[in-house]
PDB file of C-alpha atoms in Angstrom:
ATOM      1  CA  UNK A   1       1.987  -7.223  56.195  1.00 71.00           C
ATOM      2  CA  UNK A   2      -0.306  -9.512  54.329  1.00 76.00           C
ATOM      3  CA  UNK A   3       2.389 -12.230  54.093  1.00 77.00           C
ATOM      4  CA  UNK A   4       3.205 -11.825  57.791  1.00 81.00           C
ATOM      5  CA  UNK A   5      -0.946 -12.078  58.691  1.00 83.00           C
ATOM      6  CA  UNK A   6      -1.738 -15.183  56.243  1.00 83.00           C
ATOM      7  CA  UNK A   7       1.313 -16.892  58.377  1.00 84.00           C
ATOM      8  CA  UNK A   8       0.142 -15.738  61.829  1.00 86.00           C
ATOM      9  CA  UNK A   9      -3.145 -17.484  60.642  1.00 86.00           C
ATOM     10  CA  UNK A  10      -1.970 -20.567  59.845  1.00 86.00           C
ATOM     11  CA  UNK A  11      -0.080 -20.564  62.869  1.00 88.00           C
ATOM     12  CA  UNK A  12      -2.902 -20.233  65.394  1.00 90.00           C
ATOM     13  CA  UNK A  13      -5.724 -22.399  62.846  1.00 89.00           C
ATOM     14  CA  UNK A  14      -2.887 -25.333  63.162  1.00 88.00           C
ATOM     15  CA  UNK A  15      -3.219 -25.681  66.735  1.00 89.00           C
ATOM     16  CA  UNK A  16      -6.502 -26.122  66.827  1.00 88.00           C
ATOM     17  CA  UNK A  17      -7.200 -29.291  65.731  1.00 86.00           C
ATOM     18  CA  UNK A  18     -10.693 -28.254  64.957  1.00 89.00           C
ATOM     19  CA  UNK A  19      -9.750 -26.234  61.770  1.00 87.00           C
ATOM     20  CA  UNK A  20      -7.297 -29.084  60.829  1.00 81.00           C
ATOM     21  CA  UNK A  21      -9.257 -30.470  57.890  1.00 83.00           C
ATOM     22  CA  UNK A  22     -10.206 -26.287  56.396  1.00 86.00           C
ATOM     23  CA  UNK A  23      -6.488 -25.497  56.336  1.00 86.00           C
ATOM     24  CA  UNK A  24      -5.907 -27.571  53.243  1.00 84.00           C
ATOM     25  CA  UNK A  25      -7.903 -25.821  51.156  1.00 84.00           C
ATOM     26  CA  UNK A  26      -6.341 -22.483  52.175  1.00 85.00           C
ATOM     27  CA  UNK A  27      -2.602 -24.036  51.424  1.00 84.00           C
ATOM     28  CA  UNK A  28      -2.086 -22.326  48.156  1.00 85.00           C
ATOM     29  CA  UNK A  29      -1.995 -18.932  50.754  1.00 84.00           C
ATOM     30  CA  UNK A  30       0.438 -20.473  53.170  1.00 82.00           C
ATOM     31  CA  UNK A  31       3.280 -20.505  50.029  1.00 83.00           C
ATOM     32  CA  UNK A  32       6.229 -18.069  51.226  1.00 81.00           C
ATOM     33  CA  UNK A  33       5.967 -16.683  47.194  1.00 86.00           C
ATOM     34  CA  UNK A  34       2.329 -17.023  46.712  1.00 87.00           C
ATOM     35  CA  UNK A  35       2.318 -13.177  45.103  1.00 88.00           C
ATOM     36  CA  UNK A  36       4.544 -14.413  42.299  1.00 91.00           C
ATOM     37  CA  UNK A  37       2.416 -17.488  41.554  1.00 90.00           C
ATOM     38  CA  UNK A  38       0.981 -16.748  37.471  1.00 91.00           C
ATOM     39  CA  UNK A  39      -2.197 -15.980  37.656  1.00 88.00           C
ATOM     40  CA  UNK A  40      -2.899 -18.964  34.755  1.00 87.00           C
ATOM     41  CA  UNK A  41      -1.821 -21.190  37.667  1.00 87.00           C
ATOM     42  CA  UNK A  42      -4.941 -19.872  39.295  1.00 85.00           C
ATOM     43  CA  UNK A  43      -8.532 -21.326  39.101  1.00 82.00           C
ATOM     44  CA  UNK A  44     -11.651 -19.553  40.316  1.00 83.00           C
ATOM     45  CA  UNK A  45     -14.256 -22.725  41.086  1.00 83.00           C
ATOM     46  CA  UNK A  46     -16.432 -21.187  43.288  1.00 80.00           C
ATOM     47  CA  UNK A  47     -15.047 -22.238  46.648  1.00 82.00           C
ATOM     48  CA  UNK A  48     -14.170 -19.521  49.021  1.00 83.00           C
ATOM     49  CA  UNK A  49     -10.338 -19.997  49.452  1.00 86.00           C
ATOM     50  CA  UNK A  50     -10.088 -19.474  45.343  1.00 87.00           C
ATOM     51  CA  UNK A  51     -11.674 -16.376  45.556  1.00 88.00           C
ATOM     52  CA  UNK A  52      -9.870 -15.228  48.580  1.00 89.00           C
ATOM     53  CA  UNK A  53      -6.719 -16.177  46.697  1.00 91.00           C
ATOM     54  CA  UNK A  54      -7.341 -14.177  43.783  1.00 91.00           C
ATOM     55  CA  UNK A  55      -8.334 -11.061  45.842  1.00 91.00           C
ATOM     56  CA  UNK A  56      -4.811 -11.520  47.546  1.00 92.00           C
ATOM     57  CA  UNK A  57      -3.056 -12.133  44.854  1.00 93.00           C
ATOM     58  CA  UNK A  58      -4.789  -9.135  43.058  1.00 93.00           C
ATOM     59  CA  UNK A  59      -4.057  -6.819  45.737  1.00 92.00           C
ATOM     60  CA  UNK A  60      -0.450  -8.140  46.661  1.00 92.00           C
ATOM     61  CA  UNK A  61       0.788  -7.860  43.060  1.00 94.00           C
ATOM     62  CA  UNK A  62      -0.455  -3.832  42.742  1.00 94.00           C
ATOM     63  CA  UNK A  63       0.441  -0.354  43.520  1.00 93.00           C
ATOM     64  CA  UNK A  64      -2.545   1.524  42.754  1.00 92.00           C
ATOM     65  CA  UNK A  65      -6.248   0.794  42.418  1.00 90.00           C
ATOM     66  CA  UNK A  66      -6.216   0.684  39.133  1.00 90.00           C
ATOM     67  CA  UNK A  67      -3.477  -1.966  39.018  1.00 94.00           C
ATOM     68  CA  UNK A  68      -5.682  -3.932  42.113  1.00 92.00           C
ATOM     69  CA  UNK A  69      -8.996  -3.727  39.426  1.00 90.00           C
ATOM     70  CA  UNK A  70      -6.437  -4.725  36.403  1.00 92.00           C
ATOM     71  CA  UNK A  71      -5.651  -7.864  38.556  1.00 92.00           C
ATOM     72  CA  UNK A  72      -8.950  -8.596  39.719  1.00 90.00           C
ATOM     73  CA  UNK A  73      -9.917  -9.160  35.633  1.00 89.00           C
ATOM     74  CA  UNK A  74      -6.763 -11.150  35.161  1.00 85.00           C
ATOM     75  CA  UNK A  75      -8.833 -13.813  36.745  1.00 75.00           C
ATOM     76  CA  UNK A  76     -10.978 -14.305  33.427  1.00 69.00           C
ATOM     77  CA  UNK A  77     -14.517 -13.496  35.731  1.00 60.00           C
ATOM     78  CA  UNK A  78     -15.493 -10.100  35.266  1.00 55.00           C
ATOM     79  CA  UNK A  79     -19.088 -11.239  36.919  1.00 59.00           C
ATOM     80  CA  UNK A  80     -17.438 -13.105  39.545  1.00 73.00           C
ATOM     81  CA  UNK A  81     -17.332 -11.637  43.264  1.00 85.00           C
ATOM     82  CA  UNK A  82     -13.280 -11.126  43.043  1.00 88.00           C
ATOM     83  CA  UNK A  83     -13.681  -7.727  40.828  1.00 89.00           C
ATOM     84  CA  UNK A  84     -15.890  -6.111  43.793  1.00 86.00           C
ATOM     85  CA  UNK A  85     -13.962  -7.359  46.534  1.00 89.00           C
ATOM     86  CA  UNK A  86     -10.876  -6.213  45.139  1.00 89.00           C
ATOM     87  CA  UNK A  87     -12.400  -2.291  44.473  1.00 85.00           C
ATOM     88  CA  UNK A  88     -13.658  -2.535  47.574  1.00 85.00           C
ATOM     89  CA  UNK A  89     -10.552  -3.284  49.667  1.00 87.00           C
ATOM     90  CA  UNK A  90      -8.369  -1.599  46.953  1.00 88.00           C
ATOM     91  CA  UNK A  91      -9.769   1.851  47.234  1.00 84.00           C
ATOM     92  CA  UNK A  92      -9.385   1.642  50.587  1.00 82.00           C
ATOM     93  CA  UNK A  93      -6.025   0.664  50.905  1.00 84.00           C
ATOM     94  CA  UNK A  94      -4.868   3.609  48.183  1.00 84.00           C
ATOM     95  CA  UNK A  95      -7.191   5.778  49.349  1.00 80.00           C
ATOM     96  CA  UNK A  96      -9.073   5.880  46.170  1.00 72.00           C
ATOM     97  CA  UNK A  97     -11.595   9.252  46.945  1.00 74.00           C
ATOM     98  CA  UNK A  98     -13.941   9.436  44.272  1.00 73.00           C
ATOM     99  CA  UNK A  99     -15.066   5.421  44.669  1.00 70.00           C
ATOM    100  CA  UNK A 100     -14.591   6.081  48.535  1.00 65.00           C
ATOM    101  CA  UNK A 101     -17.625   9.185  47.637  1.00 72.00           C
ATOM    102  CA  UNK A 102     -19.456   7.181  45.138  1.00 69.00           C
ATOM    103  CA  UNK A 103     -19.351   4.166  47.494  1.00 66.00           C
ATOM    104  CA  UNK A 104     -20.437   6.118  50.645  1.00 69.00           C
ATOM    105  CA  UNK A 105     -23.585   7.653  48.638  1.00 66.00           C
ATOM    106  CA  UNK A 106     -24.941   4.466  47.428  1.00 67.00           C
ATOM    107  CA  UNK A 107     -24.536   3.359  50.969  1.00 66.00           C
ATOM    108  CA  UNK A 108     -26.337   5.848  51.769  1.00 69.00           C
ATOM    109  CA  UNK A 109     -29.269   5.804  49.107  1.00 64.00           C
ATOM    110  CA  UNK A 110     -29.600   2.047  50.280  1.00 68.00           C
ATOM    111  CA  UNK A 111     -30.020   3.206  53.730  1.00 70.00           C
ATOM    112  CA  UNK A 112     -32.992   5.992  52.406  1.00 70.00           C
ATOM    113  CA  UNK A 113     -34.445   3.875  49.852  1.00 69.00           C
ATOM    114  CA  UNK A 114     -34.959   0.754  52.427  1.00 73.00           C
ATOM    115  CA  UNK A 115     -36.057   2.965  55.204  1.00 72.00           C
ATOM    116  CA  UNK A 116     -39.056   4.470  52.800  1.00 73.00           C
ATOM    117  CA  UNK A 117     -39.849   0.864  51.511  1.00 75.00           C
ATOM    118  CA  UNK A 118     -40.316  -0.107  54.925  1.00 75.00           C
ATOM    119  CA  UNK A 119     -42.256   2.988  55.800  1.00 73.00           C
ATOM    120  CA  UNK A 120     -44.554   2.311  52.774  1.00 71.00           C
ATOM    121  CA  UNK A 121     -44.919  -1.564  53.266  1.00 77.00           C
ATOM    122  CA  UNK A 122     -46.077  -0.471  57.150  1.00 74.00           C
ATOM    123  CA  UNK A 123     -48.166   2.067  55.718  1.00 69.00           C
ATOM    124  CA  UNK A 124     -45.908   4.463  58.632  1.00 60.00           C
ATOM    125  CA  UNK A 125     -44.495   7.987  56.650  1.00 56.00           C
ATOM    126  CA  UNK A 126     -44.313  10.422  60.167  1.00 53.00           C
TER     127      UNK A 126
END
């Protein structure tokens, strides 16, 4: 499905010649075997389409969101953004339910925590 999506993207971005010059830096994605590329062929630099090739690349070459975060440190950047993405996406795809939980409370606490901040900078509590 992911193969099938990157192509259906490339597709419609080539006919517009406005997003001509951004396609090359997303051609690594457009390979028909980009899941079997090794992962030392693989550079994170900071650029968008290298991170969004190593979360693809983490997530196409797993089974389990384990295998996903295993991936995601293959990269060599366990402070880099790819290790996050890939949980997040990851334990939704394999229905991970205790980060799913953990995720949705800290989502929550956010939500509290910046309401009361608010309420507190405003000087507003009822």
């Amino acid at each position: 499905a992911v193969e099938n999506g990157l192509a259906f993207g490339f597709e419609y971005y080539s006919r517009h010649k406005v997003f001509a010059s951004e396609l090359s830096a997303f051609e690594e994605l457009n390979l028909p075997d980009f899941a079997n590329i090794p992962v030392s062929n693989m550079t994170l630099d900071g650029r968008s389409a290298s991170t969004l090739e190593a979360v693809i690349w983490s997530l196409l070459n797993s089974d389990s969101y384990t295998e996903a975060m295993h991936n995601a440190f293959l990269h060599g950047h366990a402070n880099s953004v790819v290790p996050t993405i890939v949980s997040a996406i990851a334990a939704i795809v394999y229905q991970e339910e205790l980060i799913l939980q953990a995720s949705q409370y800290l989502v929550s606490r956010k939500l509290i925590v910046g309401v009361a901040s608010q309420a507190e900078r405003l000087g507003r509590f009822n």
